[in-house]
Short mmCIF file of C-alpha atoms in Angstrom, two decimals:
data_model
loop_
_atom_site.label_atom_id
_atom_site.label_comp_id
_atom_site.label_asym_id
_atom_site.label_seq_id
_atom_site.Cartn_x
_atom_site.Cartn_y
_atom_site.Cartn_z
CA MET A 1 -9.55 -20.24 -0.07
CA ARG A 2 -12.62 -18.71 -1.76
CA LYS A 3 -15.99 -19.67 -0.36
CA LYS A 4 -18.17 -21.59 -2.77
CA LYS A 5 -21.06 -19.50 -4.05
CA VAL A 6 -24.47 -21.17 -4.00
CA LEU A 7 -27.63 -19.86 -5.59
CA VAL A 8 -30.71 -21.13 -3.75
CA ALA A 9 -34.03 -21.36 -5.57
CA MET A 10 -36.42 -19.66 -3.15
CA SER A 11 -40.15 -20.21 -3.53
CA GLY A 12 -41.05 -18.27 -0.41
CA GLY A 13 -41.84 -21.49 1.46
CA VAL A 14 -40.30 -22.94 4.59
CA ASP A 15 -38.15 -25.57 2.84
CA SER A 16 -36.14 -23.31 0.53
CA SER A 17 -35.91 -20.67 3.28
CA VAL A 18 -34.35 -23.12 5.72
CA ALA A 19 -32.03 -24.32 2.94
CA VAL A 20 -30.68 -20.76 2.73
CA ALA A 21 -30.11 -20.60 6.48
CA LEU A 22 -28.37 -23.99 6.61
CA LEU A 23 -26.02 -23.21 3.73
CA LYS A 24 -25.12 -19.82 5.16
CA ALA A 25 -24.37 -21.44 8.52
CA GLU A 26 -22.08 -23.92 6.73
CA GLY A 27 -20.02 -21.04 5.36
CA PHE A 28 -21.20 -20.84 1.77
CA GLU A 29 -21.63 -17.53 -0.01
CA VAL A 30 -25.40 -17.66 -0.52
CA VAL A 31 -27.56 -15.87 -3.05
CA GLY A 32 -31.33 -16.34 -3.26
CA ALA A 33 -33.39 -16.34 -6.46
CA THR A 34 -37.12 -16.58 -7.06
CA LEU A 35 -38.57 -17.46 -10.44
CA ASN A 36 -41.07 -15.05 -11.94
CA LEU A 37 -43.37 -17.04 -14.21
CA THR A 38 -45.82 -14.14 -14.67
CA ASN A 39 -49.37 -15.51 -14.47
CA TYR A 40 -48.24 -18.56 -12.50
CA THR A 41 -46.19 -16.83 -9.82
CA SER A 42 -47.75 -15.69 -6.58
CA PRO A 43 -46.70 -12.14 -5.62
CA GLU A 44 -47.01 -13.38 -2.03
CA GLY A 45 -44.36 -16.02 -2.70
CA ILE A 46 -41.93 -13.43 -4.05
CA ASN A 47 -42.61 -11.18 -1.07
CA PHE A 48 -42.03 -14.03 1.39
CA ALA A 49 -38.75 -14.91 -0.32
CA GLN A 50 -37.59 -11.29 -0.25
CA GLU A 51 -38.45 -10.98 3.44
CA VAL A 52 -36.55 -14.16 4.30
CA ALA A 53 -33.53 -13.09 2.23
CA LYS A 54 -33.49 -9.75 4.03
CA LYS A 55 -33.75 -11.40 7.45
CA LEU A 56 -30.95 -13.85 6.64
CA ASP A 57 -28.88 -11.09 5.03
CA VAL A 58 -28.42 -12.66 1.60
CA PRO A 59 -28.79 -11.01 -1.83
CA HIS A 60 -32.01 -11.90 -3.64
CA PHE A 61 -32.92 -11.82 -7.32
CA VAL A 62 -36.20 -12.28 -9.16
CA LEU A 63 -35.49 -14.07 -12.44
CA ASP A 64 -37.98 -13.98 -15.30
CA LEU A 65 -38.27 -17.38 -16.97
CA THR A 66 -41.79 -16.86 -18.29
CA LYS A 67 -40.96 -17.61 -21.92
CA GLU A 68 -39.09 -20.81 -21.09
CA PHE A 69 -41.83 -21.97 -18.73
CA ASP A 70 -44.61 -21.40 -21.25
CA GLN A 71 -42.74 -23.22 -24.02
CA GLU A 72 -41.25 -26.10 -22.06
CA ILE A 73 -43.89 -26.78 -19.41
CA VAL A 74 -47.32 -25.31 -20.16
CA ASP A 75 -47.31 -26.20 -23.87
CA PHE A 76 -45.98 -29.68 -23.07
CA PHE A 77 -48.66 -30.24 -20.44
CA CYS A 78 -51.48 -29.18 -22.76
CA GLN A 79 -50.24 -31.30 -25.66
CA GLU A 80 -49.83 -34.40 -23.51
CA TYR A 81 -53.16 -34.03 -21.77
CA LEU A 82 -55.05 -33.44 -25.00
CA SER A 83 -53.36 -36.53 -26.44
CA GLY A 84 -54.93 -38.67 -23.74
CA ARG A 85 -51.84 -38.98 -21.57
CA THR A 86 -51.38 -37.87 -17.97
CA PRO A 87 -48.20 -35.79 -17.82
CA ASN A 88 -46.24 -34.88 -14.71
CA PRO A 89 -45.16 -31.28 -15.40
CA CYS A 90 -43.12 -31.08 -12.19
CA ILE A 91 -40.64 -33.66 -13.47
CA VAL A 92 -40.15 -31.77 -16.74
CA CYS A 93 -39.98 -28.45 -14.88
CA ASN A 94 -37.17 -29.73 -12.67
CA GLN A 95 -35.25 -31.05 -15.66
CA LYS A 96 -35.66 -28.07 -17.99
CA ILE A 97 -36.46 -25.05 -15.81
CA LYS A 98 -35.14 -25.39 -12.25
CA PHE A 99 -32.08 -27.46 -13.10
CA GLY A 100 -31.90 -26.28 -16.70
CA SER A 101 -32.58 -22.60 -17.33
CA LEU A 102 -32.16 -21.61 -13.67
CA LEU A 103 -28.89 -23.53 -13.38
CA THR A 104 -27.61 -21.65 -16.45
CA ARG A 105 -28.63 -18.32 -14.87
CA ALA A 106 -26.94 -19.32 -11.62
CA GLN A 107 -23.69 -20.01 -13.46
CA GLU A 108 -23.99 -16.68 -15.28
CA LEU A 109 -24.26 -15.01 -11.85
CA GLY A 110 -21.01 -16.68 -10.82
CA ALA A 111 -22.52 -19.41 -8.64
CA ASP A 112 -20.60 -22.66 -8.24
CA LEU A 113 -23.68 -24.63 -7.23
CA LEU A 114 -27.47 -24.52 -7.31
CA ALA A 115 -29.45 -25.56 -4.24
CA THR A 116 -33.13 -26.28 -3.72
CA GLY A 117 -35.39 -27.31 -0.85
CA HIS A 118 -36.10 -30.76 -2.26
CA TYR A 119 -36.15 -33.68 0.16
CA ALA A 120 -33.62 -35.81 -1.70
CA ARG A 121 -29.98 -36.82 -1.39
CA MET A 122 -27.19 -36.95 -3.90
CA VAL A 123 -23.92 -38.82 -3.42
CA HIS A 124 -20.96 -39.56 -5.64
CA ASP A 125 -20.07 -43.19 -6.28
CA ASP A 126 -16.30 -43.03 -6.66
CA ALA A 127 -16.04 -46.62 -7.88
CA ARG A 128 -18.47 -46.01 -10.73
CA GLY A 129 -17.57 -42.37 -11.29
CA ARG A 130 -21.23 -41.33 -11.15
CA PHE A 131 -23.54 -39.20 -9.06
CA LEU A 132 -26.36 -41.17 -7.49
CA LEU A 133 -29.75 -39.68 -6.63
CA LYS A 134 -31.22 -41.16 -3.45
CA LYS A 135 -34.35 -40.77 -1.38
CA GLY A 136 -34.42 -38.14 1.34
CA LYS A 137 -34.22 -39.11 5.01
CA ASP A 138 -37.89 -38.22 5.48
CA LEU A 139 -39.54 -40.89 3.35
CA ARG A 140 -42.95 -39.25 3.80
CA LYS A 141 -41.64 -36.12 2.09
CA ASP A 142 -39.18 -37.74 -0.32
CA GLN A 143 -39.06 -35.91 -3.67
CA SER A 144 -36.33 -37.86 -5.43
CA TYR A 145 -38.88 -39.26 -7.91
CA PHE A 146 -39.40 -35.73 -9.23
CA LEU A 147 -35.69 -35.55 -10.06
CA PHE A 148 -35.03 -38.85 -11.83
CA ALA A 149 -34.60 -37.13 -15.23
CA LEU A 150 -31.63 -35.01 -14.12
CA SER A 151 -28.41 -35.64 -16.01
CA GLN A 152 -25.01 -36.35 -14.48
CA ASP A 153 -23.92 -32.80 -15.31
CA GLN A 154 -26.96 -31.39 -13.53
CA LEU A 155 -26.51 -33.61 -10.47
CA GLY A 156 -22.87 -32.56 -10.27
CA SER A 157 -23.90 -28.92 -10.01
CA VAL A 158 -26.59 -29.14 -7.32
CA ILE A 159 -26.95 -29.76 -3.60
CA PHE A 160 -29.96 -30.64 -1.47
CA PRO A 161 -29.47 -29.21 2.05
CA LEU A 162 -32.65 -30.84 3.40
CA GLY A 163 -31.84 -34.36 2.25
CA GLU A 164 -30.70 -35.51 5.69
CA ARG A 165 -33.52 -33.78 7.58
CA THR A 166 -37.17 -34.46 8.27
CA LYS A 167 -39.97 -31.99 7.65
CA THR A 168 -40.48 -31.74 11.41
CA GLU A 169 -36.82 -30.81 11.88
CA VAL A 170 -37.04 -28.22 9.10
CA LYS A 171 -40.09 -26.55 10.65
CA LYS A 172 -38.39 -26.55 14.04
CA LYS A 173 -35.29 -24.95 12.52
CA ALA A 174 -37.41 -22.28 10.82
CA LYS A 175 -39.06 -21.44 14.12
CA GLU A 176 -35.71 -21.33 15.95
CA ILE A 177 -34.26 -18.78 13.54
CA GLY A 178 -37.40 -16.67 13.64
CA LEU A 179 -38.87 -17.28 10.21
CA LYS A 180 -42.55 -16.32 10.26
CA ILE A 181 -43.32 -18.89 7.58
CA PHE A 182 -42.40 -21.91 9.74
CA ASP A 183 -46.04 -23.07 9.75
CA LYS A 184 -47.02 -21.88 6.29
CA PRO A 185 -49.40 -24.38 4.58
CA GLU A 186 -47.94 -26.44 1.73
CA SER A 187 -49.31 -26.40 -1.79
CA GLN A 188 -49.92 -29.76 -3.46
CA GLU A 189 -51.39 -28.38 -6.69
CA ILE A 190 -49.85 -27.91 -10.12
CA CYS A 191 -48.68 -24.31 -9.92
CA PHE A 192 -50.20 -23.15 -13.20
CA VAL A 193 -53.59 -24.91 -12.89
CA PRO A 194 -55.68 -23.09 -10.23
CA GLY A 195 -57.59 -25.56 -8.10
CA ASN A 196 -56.34 -28.39 -10.35
CA ASN A 197 -59.29 -27.56 -12.62
CA TYR A 198 -57.84 -28.74 -15.95
CA LYS A 199 -61.04 -28.12 -17.93
CA LYS A 200 -61.21 -24.49 -16.84
CA PHE A 201 -57.50 -24.05 -17.53
CA TYR A 202 -57.91 -25.08 -21.17
#
């Protein structure tokens, strides 16, 4: 029986890196991909992802989604903010970029599934015939609220390897398998607004 092929969105951080290791250990055919969003992508992040992919012996691609990101996320954010609303670009990015454009690219590369390092869980309710998005085991790191806009088709094509793990367990796993980034600081900022300085960004 053919192994299922999974494309993992790799940011270069500890979460997506451990997701790669876990899926490979489970027997999936794993491919890593990092999004290149030009001005908003850290070369360091791409380098980290490439190093991890090499260490874990998985193919790695850098996919350019600059045009889609500018149109769907940056323009949306600016329009909403200037209209007096407070947008959450991460929610729209997950819906339209990570689980939209990237999912399409993953399928074009022959992947059966798309995986990310989100702390969330997804189960199938057989009685209702629907996929249900649930909070991750680590409630302090839960990211399910960023994913509420995903459609049934999208949920049926993704997996969240870290959903049943805590951040502490993920860092421990990264250290065990020798990933140098096990203690890499986390970013809490909007990726395309340096220092969260909205005024300077405009």
